[in-house]
Amino acid sequence: MSSDMPDPGTPANDSGSASPDNGAPVPEGRLAELEAEVARLKDQALRAMAEAENTRRRTQREIEDNNKYAVANLARDMLPLADNLRRALDTLSAEERAASEKLEKFAQGIELVEREFLATLERQQVKRVDPLGQPFDHNLHQAVMQVEAADKAAGTVVQVLQPGYTIHGRLLRPAMVVVSKGGPSSPGAGIDTTA
């Protein structure tokens, strides 16, 4: 056989360079394609890892929020109990309590139940908002009425009809309040009675 004849086992290569299968150098055009493909796959992998990390963080935050605010619905349902305990105590005047030893002991028992109930709520990070004398804050209060009060700055809470509550600093129930509209203006006291 002549040495000018190609070996029948070697595939012909039109470009004149050897095939990548036999370890010979890859043509520059093909090398650029492979590098671009590697860069694209690397970018996809980095994006997928970032998305997985974001999903993990978001899920962790949701789990923490769920654990933190799990008692919110129960606490909201229990708030009328606190209101009713306070109303029961407010129906008794100091004179009536002083006049009857039994009535005084009964009132002390109701006060004890109220204190224990509020302490239980506080252990769950449910805190009472009682803004009497403070400037109106539309984030925590619901104004149901405005009254003339020349001795109070405009926008001051002059009466609390129903205390509000927060849980972990988030509003659970706004305080229902009466706000003054007379007197000198309080800085930043914008009252929204439509809330």
XYZ file of C-alpha atoms in Angstrom, residues 66-177:
112
model
C -46.517 31.998 60.848
C -45.008 30.967 64.182
C -44.909 34.559 65.419
C -48.490 35.423 64.492
C -50.083 31.986 64.946
C -52.092 33.168 67.941
C -53.341 36.333 66.201
C -56.777 34.935 65.289
C -57.282 33.419 68.726
C -56.136 36.623 70.421
C -58.463 38.723 68.249
C -61.360 36.457 69.222
C -60.447 36.783 72.921
C -60.287 40.595 72.992
C -64.035 41.020 73.651
C -63.487 39.053 76.862
C -61.007 41.689 78.061
C -63.448 44.421 77.026
C -66.306 42.798 78.945
C -64.231 42.310 82.092
C -63.397 46.038 82.027
C -67.059 46.975 81.375
C -68.141 44.850 84.334
C -65.695 46.689 86.582
C -66.680 50.100 85.216
C -70.340 49.509 86.157
C -69.366 49.538 89.841
C -68.786 52.927 91.414
C -66.280 53.447 94.209
C -69.151 54.254 96.576
C -70.951 50.993 95.793
C -67.775 49.013 96.332
C -67.101 50.754 99.629
C -70.675 50.203 100.819
C -70.687 46.432 100.322
C -67.897 44.101 101.397
C -69.248 41.305 99.174
C -69.375 43.619 96.168
C -65.819 44.775 96.883
C -64.540 41.191 97.046
C -66.421 40.357 93.842
C -64.857 43.388 92.093
C -61.402 42.397 93.339
C -61.950 38.921 91.899
C -62.917 40.390 88.513
C -59.830 42.671 88.639
C -57.662 39.639 89.361
C -59.134 37.756 86.391
C -58.625 40.804 84.156
C -54.981 41.218 85.256
C -54.254 37.530 84.701
C -55.939 37.568 81.302
C -53.966 40.638 80.156
C -50.749 39.091 81.488
C -51.470 35.948 79.450
C -51.968 38.065 76.334
C -48.699 39.927 77.045
C -46.817 36.630 77.274
C -47.971 36.035 73.690
C -46.726 39.556 72.770
C -50.277 40.951 72.584
C -50.077 44.441 74.085
C -52.834 46.862 74.964
C -52.938 50.283 73.274
C -54.568 52.867 75.544
C -53.765 56.251 73.946
C -55.612 58.637 76.292
C -53.949 62.076 76.126
C -51.684 61.116 73.211
C -51.753 62.564 69.691
C -54.029 60.720 67.275
C -52.129 58.104 65.217
C -54.084 56.687 62.277
C -51.832 53.603 62.345
C -53.054 52.597 65.815
C -56.294 54.493 66.418
C -59.712 54.758 64.837
C -61.376 58.119 65.442
C -65.129 57.687 65.837
C -65.898 61.223 66.935
C -64.415 64.703 67.354
C -65.298 66.994 70.243
C -64.501 70.577 71.180
C -61.788 70.657 73.842
C -60.215 74.099 74.199
C -57.751 72.853 76.827
C -56.393 70.090 74.528
C -54.331 70.391 71.368
C -56.212 69.574 68.177
C -55.792 65.916 67.333
C -55.368 64.760 70.947
C -57.165 61.615 72.100
C -59.564 62.790 74.820
C -61.481 59.549 75.346
C -60.831 55.874 74.626
C -64.041 54.016 73.855
C -62.288 50.705 73.249
C -58.582 49.998 73.755
C -56.584 48.692 70.835
C -54.104 45.836 70.761
C -50.909 44.986 68.881
C -49.152 41.647 68.438
C -45.376 41.758 67.993
C -45.788 45.443 67.126
C -48.336 44.723 64.369
C -51.836 46.118 64.789
C -54.320 43.508 65.958
C -57.226 45.889 66.645
C -57.232 49.705 66.486
C -58.219 51.698 69.555
C -61.580 53.407 69.071
C -61.094 56.979 70.238
